Amino acid sequence: EVRLVESGGGLVQPGGSLRLSCAASGSTFSGEWMSWVRQAPGRGLEWVATIKPDGNDRFYVDSVGGRFTISRDNAESSLYLQMNSLRVEDTALYYCVSGLLDHWGQGTLVTVSS
Amino acid sequence: QPGLTQPPSVSKDLGQTATLTCTGNNNNVGYQGAGWLQHRRGHPPKLVAYRNDNRPSGISERFSASRSGNTASLTITGLQPEDEADYYCSAWDARLTAWVFGGGTELTVL
């Protein structure tokens, strides 16, 4: 059974930074595309970023490009999202997601507010 | 970024059949097909179909998916109370190199 566990969310002021982590188990992490998807309060699902298995190719939604960085450590079966210059509109539940969006973590809440 | 188009809500009676639709373009739904996610309140989304007509292990046979051109469909037969949820379609967009989602369809089982 694939298990994804996110951590690192919290309350941060606008302009601040957070680093989200996702620990994966039960699958061949190193062979999986991995993504972050978020859901703002009262809104639908929004894709944030995706990284290929070898980590060499990364893709971002336009609204986070230049501010967020997705990375991975295949030896540790871990996925990360470094979030800088956070905005109020980044407030959301952030999910770690594997492959063809086939496995999801429980999510970690990021709140950007002064 | 542009997304996929879904009707905002569908209501059906218990035991009936619901068909949800999702429209994209040649770069996403028409390219490698669509997936469908069931999102119940308080739970993470769950994949119920992928690449048009494939069903993950453990998903009820009451869920079936298909595609015609750039439109994907999810059919749920014998509706049960636990089927009440938001359903999102998703697809990898080869031109945008991005996952795109529909706005979600709220399914109500009366």
Short mmCIF file of N, CA and C in Angstrom, two decimals, chain A residues 9 17 22-23 25 37 40-41 44-45 56 61 65-67 71 80-82 88-89 94 102 107-109 113:
data_model
loop_
_atom_site.label_atom_id
_atom_site.label_comp_id
_atom_site.label_asym_id
_atom_site.label_seq_id
_atom_site.Cartn_x
_atom_site.Cartn_y
_atom_site.Cartn_z
N GLY A 9 3.47 22.33 6.91
CA GLY A 9 2.54 23.44 6.78
C GLY A 9 2.47 24.27 8.04
N SER A 17 8.43 32.32 4.02
CA SER A 17 8.78 31.06 3.35
C SER A 17 8.36 29.87 4.19
N CYS A 22 7.25 15.54 1.99
CA CYS A 22 6.36 14.41 1.79
C CYS A 22 7.19 13.13 1.87
N ALA A 23 6.88 12.28 2.83
CA ALA A 23 7.57 11.01 2.99
C ALA A 23 6.74 9.92 2.33
N SER A 25 6.19 5.82 1.13
CA SER A 25 6.52 4.43 1.43
C SER A 25 5.59 3.52 0.65
N VAL A 37 -0.39 19.25 -5.40
CA VAL A 37 -1.68 19.79 -5.80
C VAL A 37 -2.27 20.48 -4.58
N ALA A 40 -7.50 25.56 -2.28
CA ALA A 40 -7.80 26.72 -1.45
C ALA A 40 -9.19 26.58 -0.84
N PRO A 41 -9.46 27.24 0.27
CA PRO A 41 -10.78 27.13 0.92
C PRO A 41 -11.90 27.47 -0.05
N GLY A 44 -11.69 24.61 -6.04
CA GLY A 44 -11.39 23.28 -6.56
C GLY A 44 -9.92 22.93 -6.46
N LEU A 45 -9.57 21.78 -7.03
CA LEU A 45 -8.18 21.34 -7.03
C LEU A 45 -7.37 22.16 -8.02
N ASN A 56 15.38 15.85 -12.99
CA ASN A 56 15.97 16.81 -13.92
C ASN A 56 14.96 17.72 -14.59
N VAL A 61 2.87 25.59 -12.19
CA VAL A 61 1.78 26.46 -12.61
C VAL A 61 2.33 27.89 -12.66
N GLY A 65 5.58 30.07 -10.41
CA GLY A 65 6.89 30.04 -11.06
C GLY A 65 7.79 31.14 -10.53
N GLY A 66 9.04 30.76 -10.19
CA GLY A 66 9.99 31.72 -9.66
C GLY A 66 9.90 31.87 -8.15
N ARG A 67 8.83 31.39 -7.55
CA ARG A 67 8.67 31.49 -6.09
C ARG A 67 8.77 30.12 -5.41
N SER A 71 11.45 19.60 -5.41
CA SER A 71 12.66 18.79 -5.46
C SER A 71 12.37 17.43 -4.82
N TYR A 80 9.78 17.41 -1.83
CA TYR A 80 9.78 18.68 -1.14
C TYR A 80 9.14 19.78 -2.00
N LEU A 81 8.69 20.82 -1.32
CA LEU A 81 8.24 22.02 -2.01
C LEU A 81 8.72 23.22 -1.18
N GLN A 82 9.71 23.93 -1.71
CA GLN A 82 10.19 25.15 -1.07
C GLN A 82 9.34 26.29 -1.59
N VAL A 88 -1.10 35.76 0.18
CA VAL A 88 -2.35 35.35 0.80
C VAL A 88 -3.06 34.31 -0.06
N GLU A 89 -2.98 34.48 -1.37
CA GLU A 89 -3.68 33.56 -2.28
C GLU A 89 -3.02 32.17 -2.36
N TYR A 94 -2.26 21.58 0.91
CA TYR A 94 -1.32 21.11 -0.10
C TYR A 94 -1.20 19.59 0.00
N ASP A 102 -2.58 8.88 -8.75
CA ASP A 102 -3.22 7.69 -8.24
C ASP A 102 -3.13 7.53 -6.73
N GLY A 107 -2.62 15.69 3.14
CA GLY A 107 -2.51 17.13 2.96
C GLY A 107 -1.92 17.83 4.17
N THR A 108 -1.30 18.98 3.92
CA THR A 108 -0.79 19.83 4.98
C THR A 108 -1.27 21.26 4.70
N LEU A 109 -1.77 21.93 5.73
CA LEU A 109 -2.41 23.22 5.56
C LEU A 109 -1.40 24.36 5.63
N SER A 113 -1.10 34.75 6.18
CA SER A 113 -1.91 35.83 6.72
C SER A 113 -1.07 36.69 7.65
#
